[in-house]
Amino acid sequence: MTATQTSSTPSRQDQKVNVKVVTSGLWVAMLFVFAYVDIFTALRADVITGVLGGKVAGAGFDINQSFLVLTTVYILVPALMVPFSLMAPARLNRPVNVVVSILYAVSVVAAAIGETWAYYFVGSVVEVVLLAAIAAVAWSWPRSSAPRQLAA
Protein backbone atom coordinates (compact mmCIF):
# COMPACT_ATOMS: atom_id res chain seq x y z
CA MET A 1 0.00 0.00 0.00
CA THR A 2 1.39 3.43 -0.91
CA ALA A 3 1.29 6.54 1.22
CA THR A 4 -1.66 7.91 -0.78
CA GLN A 5 -3.79 4.79 -0.44
CA THR A 6 -6.08 4.35 2.53
CA SER A 7 -6.98 1.22 4.36
CA SER A 8 -10.41 -0.29 3.77
CA THR A 9 -10.62 -1.04 7.48
CA PRO A 10 -12.41 1.81 9.23
CA SER A 11 -10.60 3.33 12.17
CA ARG A 12 -12.16 3.11 15.60
CA GLN A 13 -13.39 6.24 17.28
CA ASP A 14 -12.08 6.66 20.79
CA GLN A 15 -14.45 8.71 22.93
CA LYS A 16 -13.15 10.79 25.82
CA VAL A 17 -14.64 9.43 29.04
CA ASN A 18 -16.15 11.92 31.48
CA VAL A 19 -13.98 12.54 34.57
CA LYS A 20 -16.89 11.57 36.82
CA VAL A 21 -17.18 8.17 35.17
CA VAL A 22 -13.42 7.62 35.37
CA THR A 23 -13.18 8.46 39.08
CA SER A 24 -16.26 6.38 39.88
CA GLY A 25 -14.86 3.42 37.93
CA LEU A 26 -11.52 3.70 39.71
CA TRP A 27 -13.32 3.64 43.08
CA VAL A 28 -15.18 0.48 41.99
CA ALA A 29 -11.94 -1.21 40.94
CA MET A 30 -10.24 -0.22 44.21
CA LEU A 31 -13.16 -1.63 46.21
CA PHE A 32 -12.98 -4.95 44.33
CA VAL A 33 -9.28 -5.31 45.12
CA PHE A 34 -9.91 -4.18 48.70
CA ALA A 35 -12.69 -6.77 49.13
CA TYR A 36 -10.73 -9.64 47.62
CA VAL A 37 -7.65 -8.94 49.73
CA ASP A 38 -9.90 -9.03 52.81
CA ILE A 39 -11.60 -12.24 51.62
CA PHE A 40 -8.22 -13.89 51.04
CA THR A 41 -7.08 -12.66 54.46
CA ALA A 42 -10.05 -14.43 56.06
CA LEU A 43 -8.65 -17.73 54.70
CA ARG A 44 -5.40 -17.47 56.69
CA ALA A 45 -5.00 -19.73 59.72
CA ASP A 46 -3.57 -16.92 61.88
CA VAL A 47 -6.56 -14.72 61.09
CA ILE A 48 -9.08 -17.52 61.70
CA THR A 49 -7.41 -18.30 65.03
CA GLY A 50 -7.52 -14.61 65.98
CA VAL A 51 -11.18 -14.29 65.01
CA LEU A 52 -12.08 -17.38 67.05
CA GLY A 53 -10.35 -15.69 70.00
CA GLY A 54 -12.19 -12.41 69.35
CA LYS A 55 -9.06 -10.56 68.17
CA VAL A 56 -7.78 -9.09 64.91
CA ALA A 57 -4.62 -11.04 64.08
CA GLY A 58 -1.46 -8.96 64.28
CA ALA A 59 -3.14 -5.76 65.43
CA GLY A 60 -4.61 -7.31 68.58
CA PHE A 61 -7.81 -5.24 68.41
CA ASP A 62 -10.85 -6.79 70.05
CA ILE A 63 -13.53 -7.74 67.55
CA ASN A 64 -16.51 -6.03 69.16
CA GLN A 65 -19.33 -3.63 68.27
CA SER A 66 -17.04 -0.59 68.14
CA PHE A 67 -14.47 -2.30 65.93
CA LEU A 68 -17.13 -3.56 63.51
CA VAL A 69 -18.90 -0.18 63.34
CA LEU A 70 -15.61 1.63 62.65
CA THR A 71 -14.66 -0.98 60.03
CA THR A 72 -18.05 -0.53 58.38
CA VAL A 73 -17.62 3.24 58.30
CA TYR A 74 -14.12 2.76 56.84
CA ILE A 75 -15.59 0.72 53.97
CA LEU A 76 -18.67 2.92 53.52
CA VAL A 77 -16.57 5.96 52.60
CA PRO A 78 -15.02 4.53 49.39
CA ALA A 79 -18.26 2.69 48.61
CA LEU A 80 -20.15 5.99 48.75
CA MET A 81 -17.44 7.66 46.66
CA VAL A 82 -18.72 5.59 43.70
CA PRO A 83 -22.10 7.40 43.44
CA PHE A 84 -20.66 10.64 44.85
CA SER A 85 -18.14 10.77 41.99
CA LEU A 86 -20.99 10.46 39.49
CA MET A 87 -23.44 12.89 41.08
CA ALA A 88 -21.57 15.63 42.94
CA PRO A 89 -20.78 18.89 41.17
CA ALA A 90 -17.19 19.29 39.96
CA ARG A 91 -16.36 22.07 42.43
CA LEU A 92 -17.03 19.64 45.32
CA ASN A 93 -16.18 16.40 43.52
CA ARG A 94 -12.60 17.34 42.66
CA PRO A 95 -11.29 18.22 46.15
CA VAL A 96 -13.20 15.42 47.89
CA ASN A 97 -11.80 12.81 45.47
CA VAL A 98 -8.27 14.15 45.91
CA VAL A 99 -8.42 14.24 49.72
CA VAL A 100 -10.26 10.97 50.29
CA SER A 101 -8.10 9.01 47.84
CA ILE A 102 -4.89 10.32 49.45
CA LEU A 103 -6.16 9.53 52.97
CA TYR A 104 -7.10 6.01 51.92
CA ALA A 105 -3.74 5.48 50.19
CA VAL A 106 -2.02 6.44 53.45
CA SER A 107 -4.26 4.04 55.40
CA VAL A 108 -3.50 1.18 52.96
CA VAL A 109 0.25 1.77 53.32
CA ALA A 110 -0.09 1.93 57.12
CA ALA A 111 -2.07 -1.32 57.18
CA ALA A 112 0.63 -3.06 55.12
CA ILE A 113 3.38 -2.21 57.62
CA GLY A 114 4.50 -5.42 59.28
CA GLU A 115 2.56 -7.64 56.85
CA THR A 116 4.51 -10.63 55.56
CA TRP A 117 2.14 -12.17 53.01
CA ALA A 118 2.89 -11.44 49.33
CA TYR A 119 -0.77 -11.35 48.21
CA TYR A 120 -1.35 -8.56 50.73
CA PHE A 121 1.53 -6.50 49.33
CA VAL A 122 0.38 -7.05 45.74
CA GLY A 123 -3.18 -6.04 46.61
CA SER A 124 -1.99 -3.04 48.61
CA VAL A 125 0.23 -1.83 45.76
CA VAL A 126 -2.67 -2.09 43.30
CA GLU A 127 -4.97 -0.27 45.73
CA VAL A 128 -2.44 2.55 46.16
CA VAL A 129 -1.94 2.82 42.39
CA LEU A 130 -5.72 3.03 41.85
CA LEU A 131 -6.05 5.61 44.64
CA ALA A 132 -3.17 7.64 43.15
CA ALA A 133 -4.93 7.48 39.78
CA ILE A 134 -8.12 8.82 41.41
CA ALA A 135 -6.17 11.70 42.94
CA ALA A 136 -4.39 12.43 39.64
CA VAL A 137 -7.58 12.34 37.55
CA ALA A 138 -9.43 14.54 40.03
CA TRP A 139 -6.47 16.92 40.38
CA SER A 140 -6.27 17.42 36.62
CA TRP A 141 -10.05 17.88 36.26
CA PRO A 142 -10.57 19.99 33.13
CA ARG A 143 -11.85 23.49 33.58
CA SER A 144 -15.06 24.53 31.91
CA SER A 145 -14.58 26.58 28.76
CA ALA A 146 -17.81 28.49 29.41
CA PRO A 147 -17.41 31.83 31.20
CA ARG A 148 -18.73 31.90 34.74
CA GLN A 149 -21.80 34.00 35.40
CA LEU A 150 -21.44 36.50 38.22
CA ALA A 151 -24.38 36.88 40.55
CA ALA A 152 -26.05 40.26 40.35
JSON list of C-alpha atoms in Angstrom, two decimals:
[
{"chain": "A", "resi": 1, "resn": "MET", "atom": "CA", "xyz": [0.00, 0.00, 0.00]},
{"chain": "A", "resi": 2, "resn": "THR", "atom": "CA", "xyz": [1.39, 3.43, -0.91]},
{"chain": "A", "resi": 3, "resn": "ALA", "atom": "CA", "xyz": [1.29, 6.54, 1.22]},
{"chain": "A", "resi": 4, "resn": "THR", "atom": "CA", "xyz": [-1.66, 7.91, -0.78]},
{"chain": "A", "resi": 5, "resn": "GLN", "atom": "CA", "xyz": [-3.79, 4.79, -0.44]},
{"chain": "A", "resi": 6, "resn": "THR", "atom": "CA", "xyz": [-6.08, 4.35, 2.53]},
{"chain": "A", "resi": 7, "resn": "SER", "atom": "CA", "xyz": [-6.98, 1.22, 4.36]},
{"chain": "A", "resi": 8, "resn": "SER", "atom": "CA", "xyz": [-10.41, -0.29, 3.77]},
{"chain": "A", "resi": 9, "resn": "THR", "atom": "CA", "xyz": [-10.62, -1.04, 7.48]},
{"chain": "A", "resi": 10, "resn": "PRO", "atom": "CA", "xyz": [-12.41, 1.81, 9.23]},
{"chain": "A", "resi": 11, "resn": "SER", "atom": "CA", "xyz": [-10.60, 3.33, 12.17]},
{"chain": "A", "resi": 12, "resn": "ARG", "atom": "CA", "xyz": [-12.16, 3.11, 15.60]},
{"chain": "A", "resi": 13, "resn": "GLN", "atom": "CA", "xyz": [-13.39, 6.24, 17.28]},
{"chain": "A", "resi": 14, "resn": "ASP", "atom": "CA", "xyz": [-12.08, 6.66, 20.79]},
{"chain": "A", "resi": 15, "resn": "GLN", "atom": "CA", "xyz": [-14.45, 8.71, 22.93]},
{"chain": "A", "resi": 16, "resn": "LYS", "atom": "CA", "xyz": [-13.15, 10.79, 25.82]},
{"chain": "A", "resi": 17, "resn": "VAL", "atom": "CA", "xyz": [-14.64, 9.43, 29.04]},
{"chain": "A", "resi": 18, "resn": "ASN", "atom": "CA", "xyz": [-16.15, 11.92, 31.48]},
{"chain": "A", "resi": 19, "resn": "VAL", "atom": "CA", "xyz": [-13.98, 12.54, 34.57]},
{"chain": "A", "resi": 20, "resn": "LYS", "atom": "CA", "xyz": [-16.89, 11.57, 36.82]},
{"chain": "A", "resi": 21, "resn": "VAL", "atom": "CA", "xyz": [-17.18, 8.17, 35.17]},
{"chain": "A", "resi": 22, "resn": "VAL", "atom": "CA", "xyz": [-13.42, 7.62, 35.37]},
{"chain": "A", "resi": 23, "resn": "THR", "atom": "CA", "xyz": [-13.18, 8.46, 39.08]},
{"chain": "A", "resi": 24, "resn": "SER", "atom": "CA", "xyz": [-16.26, 6.38, 39.88]},
{"chain": "A", "resi": 25, "resn": "GLY", "atom": "CA", "xyz": [-14.86, 3.42, 37.93]},
{"chain": "A", "resi": 26, "resn": "LEU", "atom": "CA", "xyz": [-11.52, 3.70, 39.71]},
{"chain": "A", "resi": 27, "resn": "TRP", "atom": "CA", "xyz": [-13.32, 3.64, 43.08]},
{"chain": "A", "resi": 28, "resn": "VAL", "atom": "CA", "xyz": [-15.18, 0.48, 41.99]},
{"chain": "A", "resi": 29, "resn": "ALA", "atom": "CA", "xyz": [-11.94, -1.21, 40.94]},
{"chain": "A", "resi": 30, "resn": "MET", "atom": "CA", "xyz": [-10.24, -0.22, 44.21]},
{"chain": "A", "resi": 31, "resn": "LEU", "atom": "CA", "xyz": [-13.16, -1.63, 46.21]},
{"chain": "A", "resi": 32, "resn": "PHE", "atom": "CA", "xyz": [-12.98, -4.95, 44.33]},
{"chain": "A", "resi": 33, "resn": "VAL", "atom": "CA", "xyz": [-9.28, -5.31, 45.12]},
{"chain": "A", "resi": 34, "resn": "PHE", "atom": "CA", "xyz": [-9.91, -4.18, 48.70]},
{"chain": "A", "resi": 35, "resn": "ALA", "atom": "CA", "xyz": [-12.69, -6.77, 49.13]},
{"chain": "A", "resi": 36, "resn": "TYR", "atom": "CA", "xyz": [-10.73, -9.64, 47.62]},
{"chain": "A", "resi": 37, "resn": "VAL", "atom": "CA", "xyz": [-7.65, -8.94, 49.73]},
{"chain": "A", "resi": 38, "resn": "ASP", "atom": "CA", "xyz": [-9.90, -9.03, 52.81]},
{"chain": "A", "resi": 39, "resn": "ILE", "atom": "CA", "xyz": [-11.60, -12.24, 51.62]},
{"chain": "A", "resi": 40, "resn": "PHE", "atom": "CA", "xyz": [-8.22, -13.89, 51.04]},
{"chain": "A", "resi": 41, "resn": "THR", "atom": "CA", "xyz": [-7.08, -12.66, 54.46]},
{"chain": "A", "resi": 42, "resn": "ALA", "atom": "CA", "xyz": [-10.05, -14.43, 56.06]},
{"chain": "A", "resi": 43, "resn": "LEU", "atom": "CA", "xyz": [-8.65, -17.73, 54.70]},
{"chain": "A", "resi": 44, "resn": "ARG", "atom": "CA", "xyz": [-5.40, -17.47, 56.69]},
{"chain": "A", "resi": 45, "resn": "ALA", "atom": "CA", "xyz": [-5.00, -19.73, 59.72]},
{"chain": "A", "resi": 46, "resn": "ASP", "atom": "CA", "xyz": [-3.57, -16.92, 61.88]},
{"chain": "A", "resi": 47, "resn": "VAL", "atom": "CA", "xyz": [-6.56, -14.72, 61.09]},
{"chain": "A", "resi": 48, "resn": "ILE", "atom": "CA", "xyz": [-9.08, -17.52, 61.70]},
{"chain": "A", "resi": 49, "resn": "THR", "atom": "CA", "xyz": [-7.41, -18.30, 65.03]},
{"chain": "A", "resi": 50, "resn": "GLY", "atom": "CA", "xyz": [-7.52, -14.61, 65.98]},
{"chain": "A", "resi": 51, "resn": "VAL", "atom": "CA", "xyz": [-11.18, -14.29, 65.01]},
{"chain": "A", "resi": 52, "resn": "LEU", "atom": "CA", "xyz": [-12.08, -17.38, 67.05]},
{"chain": "A", "resi": 53, "resn": "GLY", "atom": "CA", "xyz": [-10.35, -15.69, 70.00]},
{"chain": "A", "resi": 54, "resn": "GLY", "atom": "CA", "xyz": [-12.19, -12.41, 69.35]},
{"chain": "A", "resi": 55, "resn": "LYS", "atom": "CA", "xyz": [-9.06, -10.56, 68.17]},
{"chain": "A", "resi": 56, "resn": "VAL", "atom": "CA", "xyz": [-7.78, -9.09, 64.91]},
{"chain": "A", "resi": 57, "resn": "ALA", "atom": "CA", "xyz": [-4.62, -11.04, 64.08]},
{"chain": "A", "resi": 58, "resn": "GLY", "atom": "CA", "xyz": [-1.46, -8.96, 64.28]},
{"chain": "A", "resi": 59, "resn": "ALA", "atom": "CA", "xyz": [-3.14, -5.76, 65.43]},
{"chain": "A", "resi": 60, "resn": "GLY", "atom": "CA", "xyz": [-4.61, -7.31, 68.58]},
{"chain": "A", "resi": 61, "resn": "PHE", "atom": "CA", "xyz": [-7.81, -5.24, 68.41]},
{"chain": "A", "resi": 62, "resn": "ASP", "atom": "CA", "xyz": [-10.85, -6.79, 70.05]},
{"chain": "A", "resi": 63, "resn": "ILE", "atom": "CA", "xyz": [-13.53, -7.74, 67.55]},
{"chain": "A", "resi": 64, "resn": "ASN", "atom": "CA", "xyz": [-16.51, -6.03, 69.16]},
{"chain": "A", "resi": 65, "resn": "GLN", "atom": "CA", "xyz": [-19.33, -3.63, 68.27]},
{"chain": "A", "resi": 66, "resn": "SER", "atom": "CA", "xyz": [-17.04, -0.59, 68.14]},
{"chain": "A", "resi": 67, "resn": "PHE", "atom": "CA", "xyz": [-14.47, -2.30, 65.93]},
{"chain": "A", "resi": 68, "resn": "LEU", "atom": "CA", "xyz": [-17.13, -3.56, 63.51]},
{"chain": "A", "resi": 69, "resn": "VAL", "atom": "CA", "xyz": [-18.90, -0.18, 63.34]},
{"chain": "A", "resi": 70, "resn": "LEU", "atom": "CA", "xyz": [-15.61, 1.63, 62.65]},
{"chain": "A", "resi": 71, "resn": "THR", "atom": "CA", "xyz": [-14.66, -0.98, 60.03]},
{"chain": "A", "resi": 72, "resn": "THR", "atom": "CA", "xyz": [-18.05, -0.53, 58.38]},
{"chain": "A", "resi": 73, "resn": "VAL", "atom": "CA", "xyz": [-17.62, 3.24, 58.30]},
{"chain": "A", "resi": 74, "resn": "TYR", "atom": "CA", "xyz": [-14.12, 2.76, 56.84]},
{"chain": "A", "resi": 75, "resn": "ILE", "atom": "CA", "xyz": [-15.59, 0.72, 53.97]},
{"chain": "A", "resi": 76, "resn": "LEU", "atom": "CA", "xyz": [-18.67, 2.92, 53.52]},
{"chain": "A", "resi": 77, "resn": "VAL", "atom": "CA", "xyz": [-16.57, 5.96, 52.60]},
{"chain": "A", "resi": 78, "resn": "PRO", "atom": "CA", "xyz": [-15.02, 4.53, 49.39]},
{"chain": "A", "resi": 79, "resn": "ALA", "atom": "CA", "xyz": [-18.26, 2.69, 48.61]},
{"chain": "A", "resi": 80, "resn": "LEU", "atom": "CA", "xyz": [-20.15, 5.99, 48.75]},
{"chain": "A", "resi": 81, "resn": "MET", "atom": "CA", "xyz": [-17.44, 7.66, 46.66]},
{"chain": "A", "resi": 82, "resn": "VAL", "atom": "CA", "xyz": [-18.72, 5.59, 43.70]},
{"chain": "A", "resi": 83, "resn": "PRO", "atom": "CA", "xyz": [-22.10, 7.40, 43.44]},
{"chain": "A", "resi": 84, "resn": "PHE", "atom": "CA", "xyz": [-20.66, 10.64, 44.85]},
{"chain": "A", "resi": 85, "resn": "SER", "atom": "CA", "xyz": [-18.14, 10.77, 41.99]},
{"chain": "A", "resi": 86, "resn": "LEU", "atom": "CA", "xyz": [-20.99, 10.46, 39.49]},
{"chain": "A", "resi": 87, "resn": "MET", "atom": "CA", "xyz": [-23.44, 12.89, 41.08]},
{"chain": "A", "resi": 88, "resn": "ALA", "atom": "CA", "xyz": [-21.57, 15.63, 42.94]},
{"chain": "A", "resi": 89, "resn": "PRO", "atom": "CA", "xyz": [-20.78, 18.89, 41.17]},
{"chain": "A", "resi": 90, "resn": "ALA", "atom": "CA", "xyz": [-17.19, 19.29, 39.96]},
{"chain": "A", "resi": 91, "resn": "ARG", "atom": "CA", "xyz": [-16.36, 22.07, 42.43]},
{"chain": "A", "resi": 92, "resn": "LEU", "atom": "CA", "xyz": [-17.03, 19.64, 45.32]},
{"chain": "A", "resi": 93, "resn": "ASN", "atom": "CA", "xyz": [-16.18, 16.40, 43.52]},
{"chain": "A", "resi": 94, "resn": "ARG", "atom": "CA", "xyz": [-12.60, 17.34, 42.66]},
{"chain": "A", "resi": 95, "resn": "PRO", "atom": "CA", "xyz": [-11.29, 18.22, 46.15]},
{"chain": "A", "resi": 96, "resn": "VAL", "atom": "CA", "xyz": [-13.20, 15.42, 47.89]},
{"chain": "A", "resi": 97, "resn": "ASN", "atom": "CA", "xyz": [-11.80, 12.81, 45.47]},
{"chain": "A", "resi": 98, "resn": "VAL", "atom": "CA", "xyz": [-8.27, 14.15, 45.91]},
{"chain": "A", "resi": 99, "resn": "VAL", "atom": "CA", "xyz": [-8.42, 14.24, 49.72]},
{"chain": "A", "resi": 100, "resn": "VAL", "atom": "CA", "xyz": [-10.26, 10.97, 50.29]},
{"chain": "A", "resi": 101, "resn": "SER", "atom": "CA", "xyz": [-8.10, 9.01, 47.84]},
{"chain": "A", "resi": 102, "resn": "ILE", "atom": "CA", "xyz": [-4.89, 10.32, 49.45]},
{"chain": "A", "resi": 103, "resn": "LEU", "atom": "CA", "xyz": [-6.16, 9.53, 52.97]},
{"chain": "A", "resi": 104, "resn": "TYR", "atom": "CA", "xyz": [-7.10, 6.01, 51.92]},
{"chain": "A", "resi": 105, "resn": "ALA", "atom": "CA", "xyz": [-3.74, 5.48, 50.19]},
{"chain": "A", "resi": 106, "resn": "VAL", "atom": "CA", "xyz": [-2.02, 6.44, 53.45]},
{"chain": "A", "resi": 107, "resn": "SER", "atom": "CA", "xyz": [-4.26, 4.04, 55.40]},
{"chain": "A", "resi": 108, "resn": "VAL", "atom": "CA", "xyz": [-3.50, 1.18, 52.96]},
{"chain": "A", "resi": 109, "resn": "VAL", "atom": "CA", "xyz": [0.25, 1.77, 53.32]},
{"chain": "A", "resi": 110, "resn": "ALA", "atom": "CA", "xyz": [-0.09, 1.93, 57.12]},
{"chain": "A", "resi": 111, "resn": "ALA", "atom": "CA", "xyz": [-2.07, -1.32, 57.18]},
{"chain": "A", "resi": 112, "resn": "ALA", "atom": "CA", "xyz": [0.63, -3.06, 55.12]},
{"chain": "A", "resi": 113, "resn": "ILE", "atom": "CA", "xyz": [3.38, -2.21, 57.62]},
{"chain": "A", "resi": 114, "resn": "GLY", "atom": "CA", "xyz": [4.50, -5.42, 59.28]},
{"chain": "A", "resi": 115, "resn": "GLU", "atom": "CA", "xyz": [2.56, -7.64, 56.85]},
{"chain": "A", "resi": 116, "resn": "THR", "atom": "CA", "xyz": [4.51, -10.63, 55.56]},
{"chain": "A", "resi": 117, "resn": "TRP", "atom": "CA", "xyz": [2.14, -12.17, 53.01]},
{"chain": "A", "resi": 118, "resn": "ALA", "atom": "CA", "xyz": [2.89, -11.44, 49.33]},
{"chain": "A", "resi": 119, "resn": "TYR", "atom": "CA", "xyz": [-0.77, -11.35, 48.21]},
{"chain": "A", "resi": 120, "resn": "TYR", "atom": "CA", "xyz": [-1.35, -8.56, 50.73]},
{"chain": "A", "resi": 121, "resn": "PHE", "atom": "CA", "xyz": [1.53, -6.50, 49.33]},
{"chain": "A", "resi": 122, "resn": "VAL", "atom": "CA", "xyz": [0.38, -7.05, 45.74]},
{"chain": "A", "resi": 123, "resn": "GLY", "atom": "CA", "xyz": [-3.18, -6.04, 46.61]},
{"chain": "A", "resi": 124, "resn": "SER", "atom": "CA", "xyz": [-1.99, -3.04, 48.61]},
{"chain": "A", "resi": 125, "resn": "VAL", "atom": "CA", "xyz": [0.23, -1.83, 45.76]},
{"chain": "A", "resi": 126, "resn": "VAL", "atom": "CA", "xyz": [-2.67, -2.09, 43.30]},
{"chain": "A", "resi": 127, "resn": "GLU", "atom": "CA", "xyz": [-4.97, -0.27, 45.73]},
{"chain": "A", "resi": 128, "resn": "VAL", "atom": "CA", "xyz": [-2.44, 2.55, 46.16]},
{"chain": "A", "resi": 129, "resn": "VAL", "atom": "CA", "xyz": [-1.94, 2.82, 42.39]},
{"chain": "A", "resi": 130, "resn": "LEU", "atom": "CA", "xyz": [-5.72, 3.03, 41.85]},
{"chain": "A", "resi": 131, "resn": "LEU", "atom": "CA", "xyz": [-6.05, 5.61, 44.64]},
{"chain": "A", "resi": 132, "resn": "ALA", "atom": "CA", "xyz": [-3.17, 7.64, 43.15]},
{"chain": "A", "resi": 133, "resn": "ALA", "atom": "CA", "xyz": [-4.93, 7.48, 39.78]},
{"chain": "A", "resi": 134, "resn": "ILE", "atom": "CA", "xyz": [-8.12, 8.82, 41.41]},
{"chain": "A", "resi": 135, "resn": "ALA", "atom": "CA", "xyz": [-6.17, 11.70, 42.94]},
{"chain": "A", "resi": 136, "resn": "ALA", "atom": "CA", "xyz": [-4.39, 12.43, 39.64]},
{"chain": "A", "resi": 137, "resn": "VAL", "atom": "CA", "xyz": [-7.58, 12.34, 37.55]},
{"chain": "A", "resi": 138, "resn": "ALA", "atom": "CA", "xyz": [-9.43, 14.54, 40.03]},
{"chain": "A", "resi": 139, "resn": "TRP", "atom": "CA", "xyz": [-6.47, 16.92, 40.38]},
{"chain": "A", "resi": 140, "resn": "SER", "atom": "CA", "xyz": [-6.27, 17.42, 36.62]},
{"chain": "A", "resi": 141, "resn": "TRP", "atom": "CA", "xyz": [-10.05, 17.88, 36.26]},
{"chain": "A", "resi": 142, "resn": "PRO", "atom": "CA", "xyz": [-10.57, 19.99, 33.13]},
{"chain": "A", "resi": 143, "resn": "ARG", "atom": "CA", "xyz": [-11.85, 23.49, 33.58]},
{"chain": "A", "resi": 144, "resn": "SER", "atom": "CA", "xyz": [-15.06, 24.53, 31.91]},
{"chain": "A", "resi": 145, "resn": "SER", "atom": "CA", "xyz": [-14.58, 26.58, 28.76]},
{"chain": "A", "resi": 146, "resn": "ALA", "atom": "CA", "xyz": [-17.81, 28.49, 29.41]},
{"chain": "A", "resi": 147, "resn": "PRO", "atom": "CA", "xyz": [-17.41, 31.83, 31.20]},
{"chain": "A", "resi": 148, "resn": "ARG", "atom": "CA", "xyz": [-18.73, 31.90, 34.74]},
{"chain": "A", "resi": 149, "resn": "GLN", "atom": "CA", "xyz": [-21.80, 34.00, 35.40]},
{"chain": "A", "resi": 150, "resn": "LEU", "atom": "CA", "xyz": [-21.44, 36.50, 38.22]},
{"chain": "A", "resi": 151, "resn": "ALA", "atom": "CA", "xyz": [-24.38, 36.88, 40.55]},
{"chain": "A", "resi": 152, "resn": "ALA", "atom": "CA", "xyz": [-26.05, 40.26, 40.35]}
]
